[in-house]
Amino acid sequence: MSHDIKKNKLLKKFLGLFGFKILPKDTVKTERIIESYTFNCSDLIKFLVNEKKIDQIIQVGANDGKSDDFLRNSINKNTKVLLVEPIKSAFLELKKNYSDYNNVEFINKALDIKQGKKKIYSVNPDYYENYKKKYESNDVSWLTVLASFEKDHLINHGIKKNHIHSVDVDCITFNDLILQYNFDKLGLLVMDTEGYDSVLVKDFIENSKLRPVIIFEWIHMKKEIAENIINLLKVNNYELIKINKDLICFQNNFLFSKHNN
C-alpha cells in the first residue's frame, strides 16, 4: 500500500473522530459543501482534552488569553496548563482572563534557545489611538498579538516604525521550563510567537525527548525554512495537518493509541 493511500486513510479516520468526512471536489457547489465541514484548533483541543489524550499543555506566546486565542475556551479545569507571555501588559490581562482557573500557571518570560535577556518589539500603547481611527474600531487588543523578536514583523503588518518600541525580556529554554514547572508529561504544545515559531519548533525537537502534539503558525515561514521544519518533523515520526494558519503536528500513532494516565 502506497504512503499516500495510508496517509489518506489516516486523515479520513482522524476527521471521522470529529464527525467530519472527506467529500469529492468535483464542482464549485461541492467545494462549498466541503467548506461547511471544516473544523478548527479549538475543536481539536476540546476533543483531545475530553478524550483524556493530554494531561499537560504549554502555550508559548499566550498573549492576553483572549485576542486571537483558541485555547482558553477549549480546556477544562482539570488539565494542567502553563501559559508563557513576555509582554507585561498582555501578561496582566492573561491572568485576569484565566482568573477562574486554578489549574493554570503563568510565566512572564519569552521562550528562546538560550537563557538571558533579549529585545522584543511591540506597538507603543501611546499610538493605539492611531489604529482605532485607521480600522474604525475601539478594539485594538490585537495589537499586542504582534509582539515579536523581529521589528520587521510589525512593519509588515502595517505598523509604522515610529509607533514601535522595544523592551528587554527574560528568556527561558524549553528544557528549563519543563524541568522547573514539572511538565514532563506534556501532551500539547501551542506556539504563537509571530515569526519565531520555526526556531522554537526546531529547538524543541532537537533538544527534548518529549513528543507532544504541536500546534504552531506556518504563515510567517519562508519556503526553505518550512521545508526544513517539515522534514525535521517527519523524521521524528510526526504527521501534519494544516488548519487555516496553523499546522497541527502529531505522532502518527497518537490518535489511535491508548492514553497512559
Protein backbone atom coordinates (compact mmCIF):
# COMPACT_ATOMS: atom_id res chain seq x y z
CA MET A 1 0.00 0.00 0.00
CA SER A 2 1.46 3.39 -1.00
CA HIS A 3 2.32 6.08 1.54
CA ASP A 4 -0.30 8.43 0.01
CA ILE A 5 -3.08 5.86 0.45
CA LYS A 6 -2.03 5.17 4.04
CA LYS A 7 -1.92 8.88 4.77
CA ASN A 8 -5.36 9.40 3.21
CA LYS A 9 -6.84 6.60 5.32
CA LEU A 10 -5.29 8.10 8.45
CA LEU A 11 -6.73 11.51 7.59
CA LYS A 12 -10.20 10.06 6.97
CA LYS A 13 -10.09 8.22 10.28
CA PHE A 14 -8.88 11.35 12.06
CA LEU A 15 -11.63 13.52 10.59
CA GLY A 16 -14.18 10.83 11.39
CA LEU A 17 -13.43 11.23 15.08
CA PHE A 18 -14.93 14.72 14.80
CA GLY A 19 -17.92 13.62 12.72
CA PHE A 20 -16.44 15.05 9.52
CA LYS A 21 -15.69 13.35 6.23
CA ILE A 22 -13.78 13.99 3.02
CA LEU A 23 -16.04 14.72 0.06
CA PRO A 24 -15.08 14.66 -3.64
CA LYS A 25 -14.12 18.07 -5.05
CA ASP A 26 -15.82 17.87 -8.46
CA THR A 27 -17.69 21.14 -8.68
CA VAL A 28 -17.81 24.59 -7.13
CA LYS A 29 -21.00 23.56 -5.39
CA THR A 30 -19.27 20.55 -3.85
CA GLU A 31 -16.41 22.78 -2.72
CA ARG A 32 -18.89 24.96 -0.83
CA ILE A 33 -20.24 21.87 0.89
CA ILE A 34 -16.72 20.85 1.90
CA GLU A 35 -16.13 24.26 3.46
CA SER A 36 -19.10 23.72 5.75
CA TYR A 37 -17.37 20.60 7.14
CA THR A 38 -14.25 22.39 8.33
CA PHE A 39 -13.09 22.33 11.93
CA ASN A 40 -10.60 24.46 13.85
CA CYS A 41 -7.91 24.17 16.50
CA SER A 42 -10.42 24.77 19.26
CA ASP A 43 -12.39 21.68 18.14
CA LEU A 44 -9.21 19.63 18.13
CA ILE A 45 -8.13 20.68 21.62
CA LYS A 46 -11.60 20.06 23.05
CA PHE A 47 -11.54 16.59 21.57
CA LEU A 48 -8.07 15.78 22.94
CA VAL A 49 -8.97 17.09 26.40
CA ASN A 50 -12.35 15.36 26.57
CA GLU A 51 -10.87 12.07 25.38
CA LYS A 52 -8.11 12.42 28.01
CA LYS A 53 -5.45 12.25 25.33
CA ILE A 54 -3.45 15.00 27.00
CA ASP A 55 -2.66 15.78 30.65
CA GLN A 56 -0.48 18.87 30.32
CA ILE A 57 -0.49 21.87 27.97
CA ILE A 58 2.06 24.62 27.40
CA GLN A 59 1.13 27.69 25.38
CA VAL A 60 4.01 29.91 24.28
CA GLY A 61 3.00 33.45 23.32
CA ALA A 62 -0.29 33.23 25.20
CA ASN A 63 -0.86 36.99 24.86
CA ASP A 64 -3.95 38.08 26.88
CA GLY A 65 -5.75 34.72 26.64
CA LYS A 66 -8.47 36.31 24.55
CA SER A 67 -7.20 38.01 21.39
CA ASP A 68 -6.71 35.52 18.55
CA ASP A 69 -6.80 32.71 21.12
CA PHE A 70 -8.33 29.25 20.76
CA LEU A 71 -7.11 27.64 24.00
CA ARG A 72 -9.00 29.23 26.91
CA ASN A 73 -12.46 28.08 25.83
CA SER A 74 -11.21 24.65 24.79
CA ILE A 75 -9.79 23.32 28.06
CA ASN A 76 -11.45 22.11 31.22
CA LYS A 77 -10.37 22.89 34.75
CA ASN A 78 -8.62 19.56 35.27
CA THR A 79 -5.91 19.77 32.63
CA LYS A 80 -2.64 21.22 33.85
CA VAL A 81 -1.75 24.32 31.82
CA LEU A 82 1.31 26.59 31.68
CA LEU A 83 0.94 29.93 29.87
CA VAL A 84 4.03 31.84 28.77
CA GLU A 85 3.81 35.52 27.79
CA PRO A 86 6.69 38.06 27.77
CA ILE A 87 4.79 41.36 27.29
CA LYS A 88 3.87 42.71 30.73
CA SER A 89 0.57 44.41 29.79
CA ALA A 90 -0.67 41.31 27.95
CA PHE A 91 0.53 39.09 30.80
CA LEU A 92 -1.56 41.01 33.36
CA GLU A 93 -4.66 40.69 31.17
CA LEU A 94 -3.87 37.00 30.68
CA LYS A 95 -4.02 36.38 34.41
CA LYS A 96 -7.34 38.24 34.64
CA ASN A 97 -8.87 36.25 31.81
CA TYR A 98 -7.85 32.98 33.47
CA SER A 99 -8.78 34.07 37.00
CA ASP A 100 -11.42 31.31 37.28
CA TYR A 101 -8.89 28.57 36.52
CA ASN A 102 -6.98 27.04 39.44
CA ASN A 103 -5.15 24.59 37.17
CA VAL A 104 -3.20 27.25 35.25
CA GLU A 105 0.30 28.60 35.93
CA PHE A 106 1.74 31.75 34.39
CA ILE A 107 5.24 32.84 33.49
CA ASN A 108 6.16 36.35 32.34
CA LYS A 109 9.08 35.37 30.11
CA ALA A 110 9.87 34.58 26.49
CA LEU A 111 10.93 31.21 25.09
CA ASP A 112 14.27 31.11 23.34
CA ILE A 113 17.11 28.73 22.54
CA LYS A 114 19.15 30.08 25.45
CA GLN A 115 18.53 31.90 28.71
CA GLY A 116 19.23 35.60 29.17
CA LYS A 117 17.82 38.95 28.13
CA LYS A 118 16.52 39.69 24.65
CA LYS A 119 14.91 42.67 22.96
CA ILE A 120 11.28 42.23 21.92
CA TYR A 121 9.33 44.69 19.77
CA SER A 122 5.69 45.69 20.19
CA VAL A 123 3.30 48.53 19.37
CA ASN A 124 3.76 51.51 21.68
CA PRO A 125 0.45 51.96 23.57
CA ASP A 126 0.81 55.74 23.09
CA TYR A 127 -0.14 55.16 19.44
CA TYR A 128 -3.11 52.82 19.91
CA GLU A 129 -5.48 55.67 19.10
CA ASN A 130 -3.99 55.90 15.61
CA TYR A 131 -5.09 52.35 14.87
CA LYS A 132 -8.54 52.86 16.36
CA LYS A 133 -9.04 55.55 13.73
CA LYS A 134 -7.35 53.57 10.98
CA TYR A 135 -9.51 50.48 11.49
CA GLU A 136 -12.57 52.35 12.76
CA SER A 137 -12.71 50.17 15.83
CA ASN A 138 -12.23 50.71 19.55
CA ASP A 139 -10.91 47.17 19.91
CA VAL A 140 -7.17 47.28 19.35
CA SER A 141 -6.31 44.49 21.76
CA TRP A 142 -4.99 42.53 18.76
CA LEU A 143 -2.03 44.91 18.58
CA THR A 144 -0.35 43.13 21.49
CA VAL A 145 -0.51 39.89 19.47
CA LEU A 146 2.08 41.31 17.07
CA ALA A 147 4.90 41.39 19.65
CA SER A 148 7.96 39.80 18.07
CA PHE A 149 11.73 39.45 18.29
CA GLU A 150 11.77 40.84 14.73
CA LYS A 151 10.93 44.53 14.25
CA ASP A 152 10.15 43.95 10.57
CA HIS A 153 7.34 41.61 11.57
CA LEU A 154 5.35 44.56 12.93
CA ILE A 155 6.22 46.76 9.97
CA ASN A 156 4.96 44.05 7.61
CA HIS A 157 1.65 44.17 9.48
CA GLY A 158 1.23 47.85 8.80
CA ILE A 159 2.70 49.29 11.99
CA LYS A 160 4.71 52.48 11.46
CA LYS A 161 8.35 52.40 12.55
CA ASN A 162 7.95 55.30 14.97
CA HIS A 163 4.99 53.51 16.61
CA ILE A 164 7.17 50.57 17.64
CA HIS A 165 9.07 50.36 20.89
CA SER A 166 11.16 47.64 22.47
CA VAL A 167 11.82 46.19 25.90
CA ASP A 168 14.31 43.67 27.21
CA VAL A 169 12.61 40.50 28.40
CA ASP A 170 13.84 37.47 30.34
CA CYS A 171 14.15 34.33 28.24
CA ILE A 172 13.91 30.69 29.28
CA THR A 173 14.60 27.49 27.34
CA PHE A 174 12.14 24.65 26.83
CA ASN A 175 14.18 22.22 28.92
CA ASP A 176 14.42 24.62 31.86
CA LEU A 177 10.73 25.46 31.58
CA ILE A 178 9.68 21.81 31.61
CA LEU A 179 12.04 20.99 34.48
CA GLN A 180 11.15 23.96 36.69
CA TYR A 181 7.38 23.55 36.27
CA ASN A 182 7.33 19.74 36.20
CA PHE A 183 5.77 19.40 32.74
CA ASP A 184 7.42 16.11 31.81
CA LYS A 185 4.02 14.69 30.73
CA LEU A 186 3.50 17.42 28.17
CA GLY A 187 0.75 16.39 25.77
CA LEU A 188 0.15 19.58 23.81
CA LEU A 189 2.49 22.42 22.89
CA VAL A 190 0.88 25.52 21.35
CA MET A 191 3.10 28.25 19.91
CA ASP A 192 2.28 31.67 18.51
CA THR A 193 5.46 33.73 18.53
CA GLU A 194 4.98 35.88 15.45
CA GLY A 195 7.66 34.62 13.12
CA TYR A 196 9.81 32.77 15.66
CA ASP A 197 7.83 29.52 15.72
CA SER A 198 10.14 27.67 13.33
CA VAL A 199 13.17 28.41 15.53
CA LEU A 200 11.39 27.15 18.63
CA VAL A 201 9.99 24.03 16.96
CA LYS A 202 13.45 23.09 15.72
CA ASP A 203 14.97 23.70 19.14
CA PHE A 204 12.28 21.68 20.91
CA ILE A 205 12.54 18.66 18.60
CA GLU A 206 16.34 18.61 18.67
CA ASN A 207 16.78 19.15 22.40
CA SER A 208 13.82 17.42 24.04
CA LYS A 209 12.77 13.79 24.17
CA LEU A 210 9.12 14.74 24.63
CA ARG A 211 6.86 14.31 21.60
CA PRO A 212 3.57 16.12 22.30
CA VAL A 213 1.02 17.31 19.78
CA ILE A 214 2.42 20.60 18.44
CA ILE A 215 0.37 23.48 17.06
CA PHE A 216 2.17 26.45 15.53
CA GLU A 217 1.70 29.12 12.86
CA TRP A 218 3.17 28.31 9.45
CA ILE A 219 2.20 31.52 7.59
CA HIS A 220 5.31 33.50 8.56
CA MET A 221 7.79 30.87 7.39
CA LYS A 222 9.73 31.18 4.14
CA LYS A 223 9.62 28.20 1.78
CA GLU A 224 13.10 26.85 2.58
CA ILE A 225 12.56 27.14 6.34
CA ALA A 226 9.16 25.47 6.05
CA GLU A 227 10.67 22.57 4.10
CA ASN A 228 13.38 22.07 6.72
CA ILE A 229 10.90 22.12 9.62
CA ILE A 230 8.53 19.73 7.86
CA ASN A 231 11.38 17.32 7.12
CA LEU A 232 12.54 17.50 10.74
CA LEU A 233 9.03 16.73 11.99
CA LYS A 234 8.61 13.87 9.53
CA VAL A 235 11.91 12.30 10.55
CA ASN A 236 10.68 12.45 14.14
CA ASN A 237 7.54 10.45 13.35
CA TYR A 238 5.11 13.38 13.04
CA GLU A 239 2.11 13.62 10.73
CA LEU A 240 0.98 17.11 9.70
CA ILE A 241 -2.42 18.68 9.07
CA LYS A 242 -3.00 22.32 8.15
CA ILE A 243 -5.93 24.12 9.75
CA ASN A 244 -6.13 27.68 8.46
CA LYS A 245 -2.93 29.49 9.54
CA ASP A 246 -1.85 26.73 11.94
CA LEU A 247 0.00 23.47 11.42
CA ILE A 248 -1.10 20.55 13.61
CA CYS A 249 1.65 18.01 14.24
CA PHE A 250 1.10 14.68 15.98
CA GLN A 251 2.88 11.36 16.27
CA ASN A 252 1.49 9.02 13.61
CA ASN A 253 0.18 6.53 16.18
CA PHE A 254 -1.06 9.14 18.66
CA LEU A 255 -4.77 9.29 17.87
CA PHE A 256 -5.25 5.55 17.97
CA SER A 257 -3.06 4.62 20.89
CA LYS A 258 -4.28 4.15 24.43
CA HIS A 259 -3.56 7.06 26.75
CA ASN A 260 -1.38 6.32 29.74
CA ASN A 261 -2.69 8.04 32.88
